Amino acid sequence: AGLQENGVQQSVLSAAKHDHLLRILGHFEIMAFFRDVSGIDNHHADGKLENAHAMMAALNLSPKTTLLVGDSLHDWHVAKAIGVDCVLIPGGHQSPERLTAAGAKMIHSLRDLRKLFAFE
């Protein structure tokens, strides 16, 4: 069984423009997996932290039971700023070496989330 079948709720918090993000999720037909989708409304990706705070409040999420999965140091910093745990998957804008040098926890792929949650 996957994350959803095990009661794990997923949302998307992205530095991508919100309308572009919706198109991507629609294209890959994965919108149904996500409780909420939050992108930015400008080109500078400077609203991600504010969107993270808003998402936590709107969905009434507890930092103790929330995990941010990202691929950049910015994701790691956002997670720390909102008080949630974070794991990063290499393949984004920074090298795996840079992510680990900063002290970020890493997994190798989304499949590893099942192991992290002990579903395998």
XYZ file of C-alpha atoms in Angstrom:
120
model
C 0.000 0.000 0.000
C 1.093 3.550 -0.664
C 1.259 6.620 1.527
C -2.373 7.577 0.959
C -3.627 4.117 1.836
C -1.684 4.370 5.096
C -3.316 7.655 6.090
C -0.490 9.987 5.074
C -1.865 13.251 3.703
C 0.199 15.076 1.095
C 0.238 18.684 -0.038
C 2.401 20.568 -2.514
C 4.344 23.673 -1.488
C 6.359 24.963 -4.417
C 8.359 27.937 -5.631
C 6.774 27.363 -9.048
C 4.062 29.735 -10.195
C 0.729 28.469 -8.913
C -1.015 28.252 -12.298
C 1.973 26.437 -13.844
C 2.045 24.041 -10.904
C -1.634 23.196 -11.378
C -1.017 22.484 -15.073
C 1.893 20.162 -14.255
C -0.065 18.221 -11.640
C -3.009 17.977 -14.028
C -0.809 16.829 -16.889
C 0.578 13.963 -14.811
C -2.895 13.225 -13.405
C -1.692 13.295 -9.797
C -3.805 16.137 -8.398
C -5.985 13.671 -6.457
C -3.014 12.659 -4.295
C -2.740 16.115 -2.740
C -4.856 17.730 -0.048
C -3.640 21.226 -0.947
C -1.473 22.843 -3.630
C 0.373 26.103 -3.028
C 2.598 27.834 -5.569
C 3.804 31.407 -5.749
C 2.241 34.311 -7.584
C 5.472 36.054 -8.664
C 8.677 35.183 -10.531
C 11.091 35.543 -7.616
C 10.041 32.557 -5.450
C 10.043 34.828 -2.419
C 6.625 33.775 -1.150
C 7.396 30.156 -0.269
C 7.952 30.755 3.448
C 4.782 32.823 3.722
C 2.887 30.130 1.801
C 4.278 27.485 4.158
C 3.016 29.367 7.214
C -0.362 29.875 5.537
C -0.628 26.199 4.565
C 0.209 25.032 8.084
C -2.492 27.301 9.512
C -5.146 26.623 6.860
C -4.791 22.851 7.146
C -4.351 22.974 10.936
C -1.135 20.967 10.667
C 1.013 20.187 13.675
C 4.758 20.684 13.167
C 5.292 17.468 15.142
C 3.432 15.399 12.540
C 4.470 17.257 9.390
C 7.365 16.338 7.114
C 8.557 18.598 4.309
C 10.065 16.672 1.400
C 12.144 18.879 -0.860
C 15.149 19.032 -3.141
C 16.936 22.248 -2.186
C 18.539 24.064 0.720
C 15.728 26.600 0.416
C 13.252 23.808 1.214
C 15.370 22.813 4.218
C 15.483 26.419 5.471
C 11.710 26.807 5.018
C 11.141 23.610 7.014
C 13.374 24.846 9.835
C 11.624 28.234 9.839
C 8.175 26.658 10.254
C 9.405 24.079 12.756
C 8.866 20.876 10.776
C 11.148 17.966 9.997
C 12.576 17.778 6.484
C 14.170 15.273 4.147
C 15.711 16.214 0.838
C 15.947 14.222 -2.360
C 18.996 15.066 -4.495
C 18.327 16.106 -8.059
C 17.287 19.704 -7.582
C 19.404 22.816 -7.941
C 22.109 21.803 -5.442
C 24.458 18.836 -5.421
C 24.009 16.036 -2.880
C 27.343 17.057 -1.351
C 26.110 20.592 -0.754
C 22.896 19.317 0.843
C 24.703 16.971 3.223
C 27.354 19.595 4.047
C 24.549 21.848 5.286
C 23.364 19.085 7.600
C 20.181 18.213 5.731
C 18.713 14.716 6.021
C 18.584 12.989 2.651
C 16.772 10.106 1.012
C 17.542 8.835 -2.462
C 14.068 8.762 -3.999
C 10.382 9.168 -3.235
C 10.217 5.383 -2.866
C 12.334 5.770 0.270
C 9.427 7.579 1.940
C 7.674 4.228 2.340
C 10.696 2.960 4.277
C 10.911 6.181 6.277
C 7.305 5.724 7.384
C 7.978 1.982 7.939
C 5.356 0.899 5.397
C 7.669 -1.740 3.925
